[in-house]
Amino acid sequence: ETMGKINQLGTLEEVIELCKLDERLIPTIDFGHLNARTMGELKKPEAFAEILSAIENDLGYDRLKVFHSHFSKIMYSAGGEVKHLTFEDTQYGPSFEPLAELVAKKNLMPRFICESAGTQTEDALKMKNMMKKVIDDESFCDERPESEYARHS
């Protein structure tokens, strides 16, 4: 799993290298941790795309398609992660929407675990609703094979 503190094993590159040891290993990507490690750099869709591309380039699409993910907004300092927050936070991030759009565009099926502080159920429902909205958005219909879109509807 990618970790949130600067002094911990768990950069994206380290997790990918560990997963290269055996094709059965699937990366666990904690986007809040990566945002904390980079002092809030996960703001634009391109930042999320770079993470997904790194996984796909090094481990292949099959493992990217089913990656495991923890997601929450996280307060950070110079040392990285300080504490998990809720989706109500507007200062730290990251935001789930850009990731949801990329997941839909790339036809991925990751398992998302919400790790919000005290509002896991409520925030997980927000994530589910965001994913559903993005998947149901007609603009993605033309980018996927018909059978794939029907499966997500």
mmCIF file with all atom_site columns, C-alpha atoms in Angstrom:
data_model
loop_
_atom_site.group_PDB
_atom_site.id
_atom_site.type_symbol
_atom_site.label_atom_id
_atom_site.label_alt_id
_atom_site.label_comp_id
_atom_site.label_asym_id
_atom_site.label_entity_id
_atom_site.label_seq_id
_atom_site.pdbx_PDB_ins_code
_atom_site.Cartn_x
_atom_site.Cartn_y
_atom_site.Cartn_z
_atom_site.occupancy
_atom_site.B_iso_or_equiv
_atom_site.pdbx_formal_charge
_atom_site.auth_seq_id
_atom_site.auth_comp_id
_atom_site.auth_asym_id
_atom_site.auth_atom_id
_atom_site.pdbx_PDB_model_num
ATOM 1   C CA . GLU A 1 1   ? 0.000   0.000   0.000   1.00 0.00 ? 1   GLU A CA 1
ATOM 2   C CA . THR A 1 2   ? 1.132   3.509   -0.699  1.00 0.00 ? 2   THR A CA 1
ATOM 3   C CA . MET A 1 3   ? 1.751   5.227   2.622   1.00 0.00 ? 3   MET A CA 1
ATOM 4   C CA . GLY A 1 4   ? 1.238   8.796   3.772   1.00 0.00 ? 4   GLY A CA 1
ATOM 5   C CA . LYS A 1 5   ? 4.312   9.548   5.853   1.00 0.00 ? 5   LYS A CA 1
ATOM 6   C CA . ILE A 1 6   ? 7.492   10.631  4.100   1.00 0.00 ? 6   ILE A CA 1
ATOM 7   C CA . ASN A 1 7   ? 9.737   8.351   6.193   1.00 0.00 ? 7   ASN A CA 1
ATOM 8   C CA . GLN A 1 8   ? 7.712   5.163   5.512   1.00 0.00 ? 8   GLN A CA 1
ATOM 9   C CA . LEU A 1 9   ? 8.203   2.548   2.839   1.00 0.00 ? 9   LEU A CA 1
ATOM 10  C CA . GLY A 1 10  ? 5.322   3.060   0.444   1.00 0.00 ? 10  GLY A CA 1
ATOM 11  C CA . THR A 1 11  ? 5.902   5.453   -2.435  1.00 0.00 ? 11  THR A CA 1
ATOM 12  C CA . LEU A 1 12  ? 4.052   4.618   -5.634  1.00 0.00 ? 12  LEU A CA 1
ATOM 13  C CA . GLU A 1 13  ? 7.323   3.458   -7.177  1.00 0.00 ? 13  GLU A CA 1
ATOM 14  C CA . GLU A 1 14  ? 8.105   1.182   -4.210  1.00 0.00 ? 14  GLU A CA 1
ATOM 15  C CA . VAL A 1 15  ? 4.653   -0.404  -4.297  1.00 0.00 ? 15  VAL A CA 1
ATOM 16  C CA . ILE A 1 16  ? 4.952   -1.011  -8.034  1.00 0.00 ? 16  ILE A CA 1
ATOM 17  C CA . GLU A 1 17  ? 8.415   -2.574  -7.566  1.00 0.00 ? 17  GLU A CA 1
ATOM 18  C CA . LEU A 1 18  ? 7.053   -4.904  -4.870  1.00 0.00 ? 18  LEU A CA 1
ATOM 19  C CA . CYS A 1 19  ? 4.166   -5.906  -7.140  1.00 0.00 ? 19  CYS A CA 1
ATOM 20  C CA . LYS A 1 20  ? 6.643   -6.797  -9.891  1.00 0.00 ? 20  LYS A CA 1
ATOM 21  C CA . LEU A 1 21  ? 7.903   -9.649  -7.695  1.00 0.00 ? 21  LEU A CA 1
ATOM 22  C CA . ASP A 1 22  ? 4.848   -11.767 -8.494  1.00 0.00 ? 22  ASP A CA 1
ATOM 23  C CA . GLU A 1 23  ? 2.090   -11.286 -11.047 1.00 0.00 ? 23  GLU A CA 1
ATOM 24  C CA . ARG A 1 24  ? -0.504  -12.199 -8.410  1.00 0.00 ? 24  ARG A CA 1
ATOM 25  C CA . LEU A 1 25  ? 0.293   -9.045  -6.406  1.00 0.00 ? 25  LEU A CA 1
ATOM 26  C CA . ILE A 1 26  ? -2.153  -6.175  -6.944  1.00 0.00 ? 26  ILE A CA 1
ATOM 27  C CA . PRO A 1 27  ? -1.203  -2.663  -5.823  1.00 0.00 ? 27  PRO A CA 1
ATOM 28  C CA . THR A 1 28  ? -3.157  -0.882  -3.100  1.00 0.00 ? 28  THR A CA 1
ATOM 29  C CA . ILE A 1 29  ? -3.168  2.786   -3.968  1.00 0.00 ? 29  ILE A CA 1
ATOM 30  C CA . ASP A 1 30  ? -4.173  5.213   -1.238  1.00 0.00 ? 30  ASP A CA 1
ATOM 31  C CA . PHE A 1 31  ? -4.743  8.473   -3.068  1.00 0.00 ? 31  PHE A CA 1
ATOM 32  C CA . GLY A 1 32  ? -5.011  10.447  0.169   1.00 0.00 ? 32  GLY A CA 1
ATOM 33  C CA . HIS A 1 33  ? -1.612  9.105   1.220   1.00 0.00 ? 33  HIS A CA 1
ATOM 34  C CA . LEU A 1 34  ? -0.070  10.001  -2.136  1.00 0.00 ? 34  LEU A CA 1
ATOM 35  C CA . ASN A 1 35  ? -1.573  13.480  -1.893  1.00 0.00 ? 35  ASN A CA 1
ATOM 36  C CA . ALA A 1 36  ? -0.075  13.872  1.604   1.00 0.00 ? 36  ALA A CA 1
ATOM 37  C CA . ARG A 1 37  ? 3.359   12.618  0.483   1.00 0.00 ? 37  ARG A CA 1
ATOM 38  C CA . THR A 1 38  ? 3.396   15.162  -2.340  1.00 0.00 ? 38  THR A CA 1
ATOM 39  C CA . MET A 1 39  ? 2.123   18.056  -0.215  1.00 0.00 ? 39  MET A CA 1
ATOM 40  C CA . GLY A 1 40  ? -1.195  18.274  -2.056  1.00 0.00 ? 40  GLY A CA 1
ATOM 41  C CA . GLU A 1 41  ? -0.195  17.729  -5.673  1.00 0.00 ? 41  GLU A CA 1
ATOM 42  C CA . LEU A 1 42  ? -3.214  15.551  -6.523  1.00 0.00 ? 42  LEU A CA 1
ATOM 43  C CA . LYS A 1 43  ? -5.382  18.407  -7.710  1.00 0.00 ? 43  LYS A CA 1
ATOM 44  C CA . LYS A 1 44  ? -5.764  17.965  -11.462 1.00 0.00 ? 44  LYS A CA 1
ATOM 45  C CA . PRO A 1 45  ? -6.931  14.968  -13.490 1.00 0.00 ? 45  PRO A CA 1
ATOM 46  C CA . GLU A 1 46  ? -3.432  14.762  -15.020 1.00 0.00 ? 46  GLU A CA 1
ATOM 47  C CA . ALA A 1 47  ? -1.935  13.973  -11.596 1.00 0.00 ? 47  ALA A CA 1
ATOM 48  C CA . PHE A 1 48  ? -4.309  11.023  -11.152 1.00 0.00 ? 48  PHE A CA 1
ATOM 49  C CA . ALA A 1 49  ? -3.679  9.956   -14.758 1.00 0.00 ? 49  ALA A CA 1
ATOM 50  C CA . GLU A 1 50  ? 0.077   9.839   -14.119 1.00 0.00 ? 50  GLU A CA 1
ATOM 51  C CA . ILE A 1 51  ? -0.478  7.427   -11.216 1.00 0.00 ? 51  ILE A CA 1
ATOM 52  C CA . LEU A 1 52  ? -2.727  5.149   -13.265 1.00 0.00 ? 52  LEU A CA 1
ATOM 53  C CA . SER A 1 53  ? -0.309  5.286   -16.211 1.00 0.00 ? 53  SER A CA 1
ATOM 54  C CA . ALA A 1 54  ? 2.628   4.316   -14.008 1.00 0.00 ? 54  ALA A CA 1
ATOM 55  C CA . ILE A 1 55  ? 0.732   1.264   -12.795 1.00 0.00 ? 55  ILE A CA 1
ATOM 56  C CA . GLU A 1 56  ? -0.355  0.289   -16.298 1.00 0.00 ? 56  GLU A CA 1
ATOM 57  C CA . ASN A 1 57  ? 3.102   0.843   -17.820 1.00 0.00 ? 57  ASN A CA 1
ATOM 58  C CA . ASP A 1 58  ? 4.898   -1.223  -15.171 1.00 0.00 ? 58  ASP A CA 1
ATOM 59  C CA . LEU A 1 59  ? 2.307   -3.859  -14.216 1.00 0.00 ? 59  LEU A CA 1
ATOM 60  C CA . GLY A 1 60  ? -0.023  -3.998  -17.220 1.00 0.00 ? 60  GLY A CA 1
ATOM 61  C CA . TYR A 1 61  ? -3.663  -3.152  -17.821 1.00 0.00 ? 61  TYR A CA 1
ATOM 62  C CA . ASP A 1 62  ? -4.990  -6.354  -16.233 1.00 0.00 ? 62  ASP A CA 1
ATOM 63  C CA . ARG A 1 63  ? -3.611  -5.443  -12.812 1.00 0.00 ? 63  ARG A CA 1
ATOM 64  C CA . LEU A 1 64  ? -4.499  -1.770  -13.207 1.00 0.00 ? 64  LEU A CA 1
ATOM 65  C CA . LYS A 1 65  ? -8.093  -2.727  -14.013 1.00 0.00 ? 65  LYS A CA 1
ATOM 66  C CA . VAL A 1 66  ? -8.592  -4.392  -10.623 1.00 0.00 ? 66  VAL A CA 1
ATOM 67  C CA . PHE A 1 67  ? -6.315  -2.352  -8.352  1.00 0.00 ? 67  PHE A CA 1
ATOM 68  C CA . HIS A 1 68  ? -7.352  -1.923  -4.727  1.00 0.00 ? 68  HIS A CA 1
ATOM 69  C CA . SER A 1 69  ? -7.722  1.611   -3.401  1.00 0.00 ? 69  SER A CA 1
ATOM 70  C CA . HIS A 1 70  ? -8.164  3.439   -0.135  1.00 0.00 ? 70  HIS A CA 1
ATOM 71  C CA . PHE A 1 71  ? -9.558  6.934   -0.485  1.00 0.00 ? 71  PHE A CA 1
ATOM 72  C CA . SER A 1 72  ? -10.031 9.808   1.927   1.00 0.00 ? 72  SER A CA 1
ATOM 73  C CA . LYS A 1 73  ? -9.000  13.385  2.327   1.00 0.00 ? 73  LYS A CA 1
ATOM 74  C CA . ILE A 1 74  ? -5.933  13.680  4.561   1.00 0.00 ? 74  ILE A CA 1
ATOM 75  C CA . MET A 1 75  ? -4.368  16.552  6.470   1.00 0.00 ? 75  MET A CA 1
ATOM 76  C CA . TYR A 1 76  ? -0.631  16.729  5.850   1.00 0.00 ? 76  TYR A CA 1
ATOM 77  C CA . SER A 1 77  ? 2.472   18.563  7.018   1.00 0.00 ? 77  SER A CA 1
ATOM 78  C CA . ALA A 1 78  ? 6.134   18.538  5.969   1.00 0.00 ? 78  ALA A CA 1
ATOM 79  C CA . GLY A 1 79  ? 6.351   14.937  7.230   1.00 0.00 ? 79  GLY A CA 1
ATOM 80  C CA . GLY A 1 80  ? 3.366   13.769  5.193   1.00 0.00 ? 80  GLY A CA 1
ATOM 81  C CA . GLU A 1 81  ? 0.127   12.405  6.641   1.00 0.00 ? 81  GLU A CA 1
ATOM 82  C CA . VAL A 1 82  ? -1.179  13.974  9.862   1.00 0.00 ? 82  VAL A CA 1
ATOM 83  C CA . LYS A 1 83  ? -4.756  12.637  10.043  1.00 0.00 ? 83  LYS A CA 1
ATOM 84  C CA . HIS A 1 84  ? -7.672  11.431  7.959   1.00 0.00 ? 84  HIS A CA 1
ATOM 85  C CA . LEU A 1 85  ? -10.468 13.927  7.288   1.00 0.00 ? 85  LEU A CA 1
ATOM 86  C CA . THR A 1 86  ? -13.987 13.801  5.837   1.00 0.00 ? 86  THR A CA 1
ATOM 87  C CA . PHE A 1 87  ? -15.265 14.756  2.395   1.00 0.00 ? 87  PHE A CA 1
ATOM 88  C CA . GLU A 1 88  ? -16.468 18.008  3.948   1.00 0.00 ? 88  GLU A CA 1
ATOM 89  C CA . ASP A 1 89  ? -12.857 19.213  4.089   1.00 0.00 ? 89  ASP A CA 1
ATOM 90  C CA . THR A 1 90  ? -12.094 21.838  1.475   1.00 0.00 ? 90  THR A CA 1
ATOM 91  C CA . GLN A 1 91  ? -8.459  22.552  2.363   1.00 0.00 ? 91  GLN A CA 1
ATOM 92  C CA . TYR A 1 92  ? -6.439  19.352  1.894   1.00 0.00 ? 92  TYR A CA 1
ATOM 93  C CA . GLY A 1 93  ? -7.998  16.928  -0.578  1.00 0.00 ? 93  GLY A CA 1
ATOM 94  C CA . PRO A 1 94  ? -7.711  15.053  -2.803  1.00 0.00 ? 94  PRO A CA 1
ATOM 95  C CA . SER A 1 95  ? -11.044 15.235  -4.593  1.00 0.00 ? 95  SER A CA 1
ATOM 96  C CA . PHE A 1 96  ? -12.593 11.966  -5.766  1.00 0.00 ? 96  PHE A CA 1
ATOM 97  C CA . GLU A 1 97  ? -14.265 13.310  -8.935  1.00 0.00 ? 97  GLU A CA 1
ATOM 98  C CA . PRO A 1 98  ? -11.189 13.416  -11.219 1.00 0.00 ? 98  PRO A CA 1
ATOM 99  C CA . LEU A 1 99  ? -10.315 9.846   -10.280 1.00 0.00 ? 99  LEU A CA 1
ATOM 100 C CA . ALA A 1 100 ? -13.891 8.664   -10.844 1.00 0.00 ? 100 ALA A CA 1
ATOM 101 C CA . GLU A 1 101 ? -13.832 10.100  -14.359 1.00 0.00 ? 101 GLU A CA 1
ATOM 102 C CA . LEU A 1 102 ? -10.539 8.398   -15.193 1.00 0.00 ? 102 LEU A CA 1
ATOM 103 C CA . VAL A 1 103 ? -11.736 5.067   -13.813 1.00 0.00 ? 103 VAL A CA 1
ATOM 104 C CA . ALA A 1 104 ? -14.804 5.263   -16.060 1.00 0.00 ? 104 ALA A CA 1
ATOM 105 C CA . LYS A 1 105 ? -12.855 6.388   -19.143 1.00 0.00 ? 105 LYS A CA 1
ATOM 106 C CA . LYS A 1 106 ? -10.309 3.589   -18.760 1.00 0.00 ? 106 LYS A CA 1
ATOM 107 C CA . ASN A 1 107 ? -13.022 1.012   -17.986 1.00 0.00 ? 107 ASN A CA 1
ATOM 108 C CA . LEU A 1 108 ? -11.396 0.090   -14.677 1.00 0.00 ? 108 LEU A CA 1
ATOM 109 C CA . MET A 1 109 ? -13.057 -1.883  -11.897 1.00 0.00 ? 109 MET A CA 1
ATOM 110 C CA . PRO A 1 110 ? -11.048 -1.117  -8.753  1.00 0.00 ? 110 PRO A CA 1
ATOM 111 C CA . ARG A 1 111 ? -12.255 -1.824  -5.235  1.00 0.00 ? 111 ARG A CA 1
ATOM 112 C CA . PHE A 1 112 ? -12.533 1.471   -3.347  1.00 0.00 ? 112 PHE A CA 1
ATOM 113 C CA . ILE A 1 113 ? -12.444 1.540   0.438   1.00 0.00 ? 113 ILE A CA 1
ATOM 114 C CA . CYS A 1 114 ? -13.467 4.825   2.028   1.00 0.00 ? 114 CYS A CA 1
ATOM 115 C CA . GLU A 1 115 ? -11.264 5.736   4.997   1.00 0.00 ? 115 GLU A CA 1
ATOM 116 C CA . SER A 1 116 ? -12.838 9.045   6.003   1.00 0.00 ? 116 SER A CA 1
ATOM 117 C CA . ALA A 1 117 ? -12.601 9.928   9.691   1.00 0.00 ? 117 ALA A CA 1
ATOM 118 C CA . GLY A 1 118 ? -15.947 9.150   11.313  1.00 0.00 ? 118 GLY A CA 1
ATOM 119 C CA . THR A 1 119 ? -18.037 9.462   8.132   1.00 0.00 ? 119 THR A CA 1
ATOM 120 C CA . GLN A 1 120 ? -16.966 6.364   6.216   1.00 0.00 ? 120 GLN A CA 1
ATOM 121 C CA . THR A 1 121 ? -20.519 5.298   5.398   1.00 0.00 ? 121 THR A CA 1
ATOM 122 C CA . GLU A 1 122 ? -21.664 8.740   4.270   1.00 0.00 ? 122 GLU A CA 1
ATOM 123 C CA . ASP A 1 123 ? -18.532 9.440   2.243   1.00 0.00 ? 123 ASP A CA 1
ATOM 124 C CA . ALA A 1 124 ? -18.538 5.949   0.698   1.00 0.00 ? 124 ALA A CA 1
ATOM 125 C CA . LEU A 1 125 ? -22.086 6.657   -0.495  1.00 0.00 ? 125 LEU A CA 1
ATOM 126 C CA . LYS A 1 126 ? -20.879 9.948   -1.998  1.00 0.00 ? 126 LYS A CA 1
ATOM 127 C CA . MET A 1 127 ? -18.132 8.038   -3.817  1.00 0.00 ? 127 MET A CA 1
ATOM 128 C CA . LYS A 1 128 ? -20.625 5.457   -5.069  1.00 0.00 ? 128 LYS A CA 1
ATOM 129 C CA . ASN A 1 129 ? -22.961 8.180   -6.329  1.00 0.00 ? 129 ASN A CA 1
ATOM 130 C CA . MET A 1 130 ? -20.090 10.017  -8.046  1.00 0.00 ? 130 MET A CA 1
ATOM 131 C CA . MET A 1 131 ? -19.025 6.806   -9.807  1.00 0.00 ? 131 MET A CA 1
ATOM 132 C CA . LYS A 1 132 ? -22.591 6.055   -10.864 1.00 0.00 ? 132 LYS A CA 1
ATOM 133 C CA . LYS A 1 133 ? -23.039 9.571   -12.244 1.00 0.00 ? 133 LYS A CA 1
ATOM 134 C CA . VAL A 1 134 ? -19.810 9.371   -14.229 1.00 0.00 ? 134 VAL A CA 1
ATOM 135 C CA . ILE A 1 135 ? -20.561 5.893   -15.581 1.00 0.00 ? 135 ILE A CA 1
ATOM 136 C CA . ASP A 1 136 ? -24.097 6.909   -16.550 1.00 0.00 ? 136 ASP A CA 1
ATOM 137 C CA . ASP A 1 137 ? -22.812 10.044  -18.301 1.00 0.00 ? 137 ASP A CA 1
ATOM 138 C CA . GLU A 1 138 ? -23.502 9.548   -21.990 1.00 0.00 ? 138 GLU A CA 1
ATOM 139 C CA . SER A 1 139 ? -20.186 11.118  -22.976 1.00 0.00 ? 139 SER A CA 1
ATOM 140 C CA . PHE A 1 140 ? -18.430 7.909   -21.946 1.00 0.00 ? 140 PHE A CA 1
ATOM 141 C CA . CYS A 1 141 ? -20.700 5.645   -24.015 1.00 0.00 ? 141 CYS A CA 1
ATOM 142 C CA . ASP A 1 142 ? -18.805 6.280   -27.229 1.00 0.00 ? 142 ASP A CA 1
ATOM 143 C CA . GLU A 1 143 ? -15.428 5.487   -25.657 1.00 0.00 ? 143 GLU A CA 1
ATOM 144 C CA . ARG A 1 144 ? -16.293 1.971   -24.475 1.00 0.00 ? 144 ARG A CA 1
ATOM 145 C CA . PRO A 1 145 ? -17.313 -1.157  -26.321 1.00 0.00 ? 145 PRO A CA 1
ATOM 146 C CA . GLU A 1 146 ? -21.100 -1.592  -26.149 1.00 0.00 ? 146 GLU A CA 1
ATOM 147 C CA . SER A 1 147 ? -20.868 -4.728  -23.986 1.00 0.00 ? 147 SER A CA 1
ATOM 148 C CA . GLU A 1 148 ? -18.669 -2.961  -21.437 1.00 0.00 ? 148 GLU A CA 1
ATOM 149 C CA . TYR A 1 149 ? -21.019 -0.002  -21.089 1.00 0.00 ? 149 TYR A CA 1
ATOM 150 C CA . ALA A 1 150 ? -24.040 -2.254  -20.697 1.00 0.00 ? 150 ALA A CA 1
ATOM 151 C CA . ARG A 1 151 ? -22.271 -4.137  -17.921 1.00 0.00 ? 151 ARG A CA 1
ATOM 152 C CA . HIS A 1 152 ? -21.811 -0.922  -15.905 1.00 0.00 ? 152 HIS A CA 1
ATOM 153 C CA . SER A 1 153 ? -25.339 0.423   -16.405 1.00 0.00 ? 153 SER A CA 1
#
